[in-house]
Amino acid sequence: MTNPTKVWDVLGLFLVASIGTWLLVRAFYGSFPPIPVYAGASLYLVAVVQVVTAVIVRNRIAEHRVGSGLHDLHPLTVFRALVLAKASMLVGTAVVGVCVGFLAYVMPRAATVRAASSDRAGAVVALVAGLAVVAAAVWLEQCCRTPKDRDDERSR
């Protein structure tokens, strides 16, 4: 059994990624290649996969169909889904932090610098995709909890 992801871990990663990116972009923005609009589009697919997985896991756990039976969801599969959720939450948080740091530098310059104006759209698409991945990962992590885990948390 693993513990739920701590908010402080996610917040710390977000802050390091956003501040670090802002410092790097501030120093090297002129040498960066342009950011295409579809740069973060693949993350939307990751979010969809997590949502589908969350629905399947949640339904099987609710129906008590987790086990080694023919039509049961194997417990190791649920654990793999949990690991996917935890890893995706960290990746999504890092992407959100990078996009926020990038946008913090680019947004004030978007009206005067053409490259900043064109890079803004790609960063916003990636930011929304990162937020979608984090939201889907949080939900998948919650869906992987057993009813016993949920009851223990309510009694605290």
PDB file of N, CA, C and O in Angstrom, residues 1-14 50 79 81-94 133-145 149 153 156:
ATOM      1  N   MET A   1       0.835  -1.173   0.000  1.00  0.00           N
ATOM      2  CA  MET A   1       0.000   0.000   0.000  1.00  0.00           C
ATOM      3  C   MET A   1       0.882   1.238   0.000  1.00  0.00           C
ATOM      4  O   MET A   1       1.889   1.304   0.667  1.00  0.00           O
ATOM      5  N   THR A   2       0.468   2.231  -0.756  1.00  0.00           N
ATOM      6  CA  THR A   2       1.203   3.483  -0.795  1.00  0.00           C
ATOM      7  C   THR A   2       0.345   4.598  -0.212  1.00  0.00           C
ATOM      8  O   THR A   2      -0.874   4.523  -0.185  1.00  0.00           O
ATOM      9  N   ASN A   3       1.014   5.608   0.242  1.00  0.00           N
ATOM     10  CA  ASN A   3       0.306   6.757   0.802  1.00  0.00           C
ATOM     11  C   ASN A   3      -0.152   7.672  -0.320  1.00  0.00           C
ATOM     12  O   ASN A   3       0.480   7.738  -1.370  1.00  0.00           O
ATOM     13  N   PRO A   4      -1.224   8.418  -0.084  1.00  0.00           N
ATOM     14  CA  PRO A   4      -1.647   9.396  -1.087  1.00  0.00           C
ATOM     15  C   PRO A   4      -0.544  10.430  -1.323  1.00  0.00           C
ATOM     16  O   PRO A   4       0.243  10.735  -0.426  1.00  0.00           O
ATOM     17  N   THR A   5      -0.502  10.956  -2.514  1.00  0.00           N
ATOM     18  CA  THR A   5       0.485  11.971  -2.846  1.00  0.00           C
ATOM     19  C   THR A   5       0.255  13.209  -1.987  1.00  0.00           C
ATOM     20  O   THR A   5      -0.866  13.671  -1.827  1.00  0.00           O
ATOM     21  N   LYS A   6       1.330  13.719  -1.441  1.00  0.00           N
ATOM     22  CA  LYS A   6       1.233  14.878  -0.551  1.00  0.00           C
ATOM     23  C   LYS A   6       1.177  16.173  -1.372  1.00  0.00           C
ATOM     24  O   LYS A   6       1.907  16.340  -2.347  1.00  0.00           O
ATOM     25  N   VAL A   7       0.325  17.069  -0.952  1.00  0.00           N
ATOM     26  CA  VAL A   7       0.155  18.348  -1.638  1.00  0.00           C
ATOM     27  C   VAL A   7       1.457  19.140  -1.627  1.00  0.00           C
ATOM     28  O   VAL A   7       1.807  19.798  -2.613  1.00  0.00           O
ATOM     29  N   TRP A   8       2.199  19.062  -0.530  1.00  0.00           N
ATOM     30  CA  TRP A   8       3.445  19.824  -0.433  1.00  0.00           C
ATOM     31  C   TRP A   8       4.487  19.341  -1.428  1.00  0.00           C
ATOM     32  O   TRP A   8       5.294  20.153  -1.910  1.00  0.00           O
ATOM     33  N   ASP A   9       4.506  18.036  -1.725  1.00  0.00           N
ATOM     34  CA  ASP A   9       5.439  17.517  -2.729  1.00  0.00           C
ATOM     35  C   ASP A   9       5.111  18.091  -4.104  1.00  0.00           C
ATOM     36  O   ASP A   9       6.001  18.509  -4.855  1.00  0.00           O
ATOM     37  N   VAL A  10       3.826  18.110  -4.426  1.00  0.00           N
ATOM     38  CA  VAL A  10       3.390  18.630  -5.726  1.00  0.00           C
ATOM     39  C   VAL A  10       3.645  20.135  -5.799  1.00  0.00           C
ATOM     40  O   VAL A  10       4.145  20.652  -6.802  1.00  0.00           O
ATOM     41  N   LEU A  11       3.332  20.849  -4.733  1.00  0.00           N
ATOM     42  CA  LEU A  11       3.542  22.294  -4.706  1.00  0.00           C
ATOM     43  C   LEU A  11       5.031  22.643  -4.808  1.00  0.00           C
ATOM     44  O   LEU A  11       5.410  23.578  -5.514  1.00  0.00           O
ATOM     45  N   GLY A  12       5.865  21.877  -4.130  1.00  0.00           N
ATOM     46  CA  GLY A  12       7.314  22.107  -4.206  1.00  0.00           C
ATOM     47  C   GLY A  12       7.844  21.906  -5.613  1.00  0.00           C
ATOM     48  O   GLY A  12       8.644  22.713  -6.110  1.00  0.00           O
ATOM     49  N   LEU A  13       7.402  20.832  -6.272  1.00  0.00           N
ATOM     50  CA  LEU A  13       7.817  20.589  -7.650  1.00  0.00           C
ATOM     51  C   LEU A  13       7.349  21.715  -8.560  1.00  0.00           C
ATOM     52  O   LEU A  13       8.096  22.187  -9.423  1.00  0.00           O
ATOM     53  N   PHE A  14       6.115  22.163  -8.370  1.00  0.00           N
ATOM     54  CA  PHE A  14       5.579  23.264  -9.167  1.00  0.00           C
ATOM     55  C   PHE A  14       6.437  24.522  -9.002  1.00  0.00           C
ATOM     56  O   PHE A  14       6.793  25.178  -9.984  1.00  0.00           O
ATOM     57  N   GLN A  50      -6.002   8.150 -18.531  1.00  0.00           N
ATOM     58  CA  GLN A  50      -6.166   8.083 -17.080  1.00  0.00           C
ATOM     59  C   GLN A  50      -7.633   8.132 -16.672  1.00  0.00           C
ATOM     60  O   GLN A  50      -8.039   7.432 -15.740  1.00  0.00           O
ATOM     61  N   PHE A  79      -2.563  -1.614  -8.803  1.00  0.00           N
ATOM     62  CA  PHE A  79      -1.346  -0.979  -8.310  1.00  0.00           C
ATOM     63  C   PHE A  79      -0.611  -0.270  -9.448  1.00  0.00           C
ATOM     64  O   PHE A  79      -0.088   0.829  -9.273  1.00  0.00           O
ATOM     65  N   ALA A  81      -1.995   1.039 -12.055  1.00  0.00           N
ATOM     66  CA  ALA A  81      -2.766   2.252 -12.324  1.00  0.00           C
ATOM     67  C   ALA A  81      -2.428   3.337 -11.296  1.00  0.00           C
ATOM     68  O   ALA A  81      -2.333   4.519 -11.639  1.00  0.00           O
ATOM     69  N   LEU A  82      -2.235   2.936 -10.057  1.00  0.00           N
ATOM     70  CA  LEU A  82      -1.858   3.881  -9.007  1.00  0.00           C
ATOM     71  C   LEU A  82      -0.482   4.483  -9.286  1.00  0.00           C
ATOM     72  O   LEU A  82      -0.286   5.696  -9.144  1.00  0.00           O
ATOM     73  N   VAL A  83       0.448   3.655  -9.716  1.00  0.00           N
ATOM     74  CA  VAL A  83       1.785   4.148 -10.050  1.00  0.00           C
ATOM     75  C   VAL A  83       1.711   5.101 -11.247  1.00  0.00           C
ATOM     76  O   VAL A  83       2.374   6.148 -11.264  1.00  0.00           O
ATOM     77  N   LEU A  84       0.880   4.773 -12.235  1.00  0.00           N
ATOM     78  CA  LEU A  84       0.666   5.669 -13.370  1.00  0.00           C
ATOM     79  C   LEU A  84       0.125   7.015 -12.891  1.00  0.00           C
ATOM     80  O   LEU A  84       0.574   8.078 -13.342  1.00  0.00           O
ATOM     81  N   ALA A  85      -0.818   6.984 -11.966  1.00  0.00           N
ATOM     82  CA  ALA A  85      -1.400   8.224 -11.453  1.00  0.00           C
ATOM     83  C   ALA A  85      -0.347   9.060 -10.740  1.00  0.00           C
ATOM     84  O   ALA A  85      -0.266  10.279 -10.948  1.00  0.00           O
ATOM     85  N   LYS A  86       0.447   8.436  -9.901  1.00  0.00           N
ATOM     86  CA  LYS A  86       1.462   9.178  -9.152  1.00  0.00           C
ATOM     87  C   LYS A  86       2.515   9.776 -10.089  1.00  0.00           C
ATOM     88  O   LYS A  86       2.898  10.943  -9.942  1.00  0.00           O
ATOM     89  N   ALA A  87       2.971   8.995 -11.059  1.00  0.00           N
ATOM     90  CA  ALA A  87       3.968   9.501 -12.006  1.00  0.00           C
ATOM     91  C   ALA A  87       3.382  10.609 -12.880  1.00  0.00           C
ATOM     92  O   ALA A  87       4.034  11.630 -13.121  1.00  0.00           O
ATOM     93  N   SER A  88       2.167  10.422 -13.335  1.00  0.00           N
ATOM     94  CA  SER A  88       1.525  11.426 -14.183  1.00  0.00           C
ATOM     95  C   SER A  88       1.276  12.715 -13.422  1.00  0.00           C
ATOM     96  O   SER A  88       1.357  13.812 -13.994  1.00  0.00           O
ATOM     97  N   MET A  89       0.965  12.594 -12.150  1.00  0.00           N
ATOM     98  CA  MET A  89       0.749  13.796 -11.347  1.00  0.00           C
ATOM     99  C   MET A  89       2.031  14.622 -11.273  1.00  0.00           C
ATOM    100  O   MET A  89       1.995  15.847 -11.400  1.00  0.00           O
ATOM    101  N   LEU A  90       3.155  13.953 -11.118  1.00  0.00           N
ATOM    102  CA  LEU A  90       4.425  14.670 -11.056  1.00  0.00           C
ATOM    103  C   LEU A  90       4.800  15.271 -12.408  1.00  0.00           C
ATOM    104  O   LEU A  90       5.242  16.424 -12.488  1.00  0.00           O
ATOM    105  N   VAL A  91       4.600  14.504 -13.481  1.00  0.00           N
ATOM    106  CA  VAL A  91       4.907  15.021 -14.819  1.00  0.00           C
ATOM    107  C   VAL A  91       3.988  16.200 -15.152  1.00  0.00           C
ATOM    108  O   VAL A  91       4.437  17.238 -15.652  1.00  0.00           O
ATOM    109  N   GLY A  92       2.704  16.049 -14.881  1.00  0.00           N
ATOM    110  CA  GLY A  92       1.760  17.131 -15.148  1.00  0.00           C
ATOM    111  C   GLY A  92       2.084  18.376 -14.349  1.00  0.00           C
ATOM    112  O   GLY A  92       2.011  19.500 -14.858  1.00  0.00           O
ATOM    113  N   THR A  93       2.465  18.187 -13.096  1.00  0.00           N
ATOM    114  CA  THR A  93       2.836  19.326 -12.252  1.00  0.00           C
ATOM    115  C   THR A  93       4.080  20.016 -12.787  1.00  0.00           C
ATOM    116  O   THR A  93       4.147  21.251 -12.813  1.00  0.00           O
ATOM    117  N   ALA A  94       5.045  19.240 -13.233  1.00  0.00           N
ATOM    118  CA  ALA A  94       6.263  19.823 -13.808  1.00  0.00           C
ATOM    119  C   ALA A  94       5.933  20.608 -15.082  1.00  0.00           C
ATOM    120  O   ALA A  94       6.455  21.717 -15.284  1.00  0.00           O
ATOM    121  N   VAL A 133      -3.881  16.634 -17.049  1.00  0.00           N
ATOM    122  CA  VAL A 133      -3.174  15.441 -16.592  1.00  0.00           C
ATOM    123  C   VAL A 133      -3.171  15.386 -15.065  1.00  0.00           C
ATOM    124  O   VAL A 133      -3.407  14.321 -14.473  1.00  0.00           O
ATOM    125  N   VAL A 134      -2.912  16.505 -14.413  1.00  0.00           N
ATOM    126  CA  VAL A 134      -2.902  16.522 -12.949  1.00  0.00           C
ATOM    127  C   VAL A 134      -4.285  16.179 -12.402  1.00  0.00           C
ATOM    128  O   VAL A 134      -4.420  15.367 -11.473  1.00  0.00           O
ATOM    129  N   ALA A 135      -5.324  16.759 -12.968  1.00  0.00           N
ATOM    130  CA  ALA A 135      -6.686  16.478 -12.502  1.00  0.00           C
ATOM    131  C   ALA A 135      -7.050  15.010 -12.708  1.00  0.00           C
ATOM    132  O   ALA A 135      -7.606  14.366 -11.809  1.00  0.00           O
ATOM    133  N   ALA A 136      -6.722  14.465 -13.867  1.00  0.00           N
ATOM    134  CA  ALA A 136      -7.011  13.055 -14.129  1.00  0.00           C
ATOM    135  C   ALA A 136      -6.201  12.150 -13.210  1.00  0.00           C
ATOM    136  O   ALA A 136      -6.697  11.119 -12.740  1.00  0.00           O
ATOM    137  N   ALA A 137      -4.962  12.528 -12.928  1.00  0.00           N
ATOM    138  CA  ALA A 137      -4.111  11.721 -12.050  1.00  0.00           C
ATOM    139  C   ALA A 137      -4.633  11.728 -10.614  1.00  0.00           C
ATOM    140  O   ALA A 137      -4.634  10.694  -9.945  1.00  0.00           O
ATOM    141  N   VAL A 138      -5.095  12.879 -10.160  1.00  0.00           N
ATOM    142  CA  VAL A 138      -5.667  12.948  -8.805  1.00  0.00           C
ATOM    143  C   VAL A 138      -6.893  12.051  -8.715  1.00  0.00           C
ATOM    144  O   VAL A 138      -7.078  11.298  -7.752  1.00  0.00           O
ATOM    145  N   TRP A 139      -7.735  12.112  -9.729  1.00  0.00           N
ATOM    146  CA  TRP A 139      -8.943  11.281  -9.713  1.00  0.00           C
ATOM    147  C   TRP A 139      -8.598   9.795  -9.803  1.00  0.00           C
ATOM    148  O   TRP A 139      -9.169   8.974  -9.087  1.00  0.00           O
ATOM    149  N   LEU A 140      -7.650   9.435 -10.665  1.00  0.00           N
ATOM    150  CA  LEU A 140      -7.242   8.028 -10.772  1.00  0.00           C
ATOM    151  C   LEU A 140      -6.667   7.538  -9.456  1.00  0.00           C
ATOM    152  O   LEU A 140      -6.963   6.420  -9.016  1.00  0.00           O
ATOM    153  N   GLU A 141      -5.869   8.356  -8.790  1.00  0.00           N
ATOM    154  CA  GLU A 141      -5.319   7.954  -7.499  1.00  0.00           C
ATOM    155  C   GLU A 141      -6.440   7.704  -6.493  1.00  0.00           C
ATOM    156  O   GLU A 141      -6.401   6.745  -5.724  1.00  0.00           O
ATOM    157  N   GLN A 142      -7.448   8.554  -6.501  1.00  0.00           N
ATOM    158  CA  GLN A 142      -8.587   8.370  -5.595  1.00  0.00           C
ATOM    159  C   GLN A 142      -9.368   7.105  -5.943  1.00  0.00           C
ATOM    160  O   GLN A 142      -9.856   6.408  -5.047  1.00  0.00           O
ATOM    161  N   CYS A 143      -9.505   6.811  -7.214  1.00  0.00           N
ATOM    162  CA  CYS A 143     -10.259   5.627  -7.640  1.00  0.00           C
ATOM    163  C   CYS A 143      -9.549   4.322  -7.290  1.00  0.00           C
ATOM    164  O   CYS A 143     -10.189   3.277  -7.190  1.00  0.00           O
ATOM    165  N   CYS A 144      -8.252   4.369  -7.108  1.00  0.00           N
ATOM    166  CA  CYS A 144      -7.488   3.159  -6.786  1.00  0.00           C
ATOM    167  C   CYS A 144      -7.557   2.804  -5.308  1.00  0.00           C
ATOM    168  O   CYS A 144      -7.035   1.766  -4.901  1.00  0.00           O
ATOM    169  N   ARG A 145      -8.190   3.611  -4.519  1.00  0.00           N
ATOM    170  CA  ARG A 145      -8.296   3.330  -3.086  1.00  0.00           C
ATOM    171  C   ARG A 145      -9.379   2.288  -2.846  1.00  0.00           C
ATOM    172  O   ARG A 145     -10.425   2.307  -3.480  1.00  0.00           O
ATOM    173  N   ASP A 149      -9.766   1.650   2.784  1.00  0.00           N
ATOM    174  CA  ASP A 149      -8.958   2.864   2.890  1.00  0.00           C
ATOM    175  C   ASP A 149      -9.833   4.091   3.054  1.00  0.00           C
ATOM    176  O   ASP A 149      -9.553   4.977   3.838  1.00  0.00           O
ATOM    177  N   GLU A 153     -10.064   6.670   6.397  1.00  0.00           N
ATOM    178  CA  GLU A 153      -9.832   8.103   6.285  1.00  0.00           C
ATOM    179  C   GLU A 153     -10.993   8.882   6.903  1.00  0.00           C
ATOM    180  O   GLU A 153     -10.795   9.903   7.533  1.00  0.00           O
ATOM    181  N   ARG A 156     -10.896   9.252  10.845  1.00  0.00           N
ATOM    182  CA  ARG A 156      -9.818  10.040  11.457  1.00  0.00           C
ATOM    183  C   ARG A 156     -10.283  11.381  11.903  1.00  0.00           C
ATOM    184  O   ARG A 156     -11.042  12.075  11.488  1.00  0.00           O
TER     185      ARG A 156
END
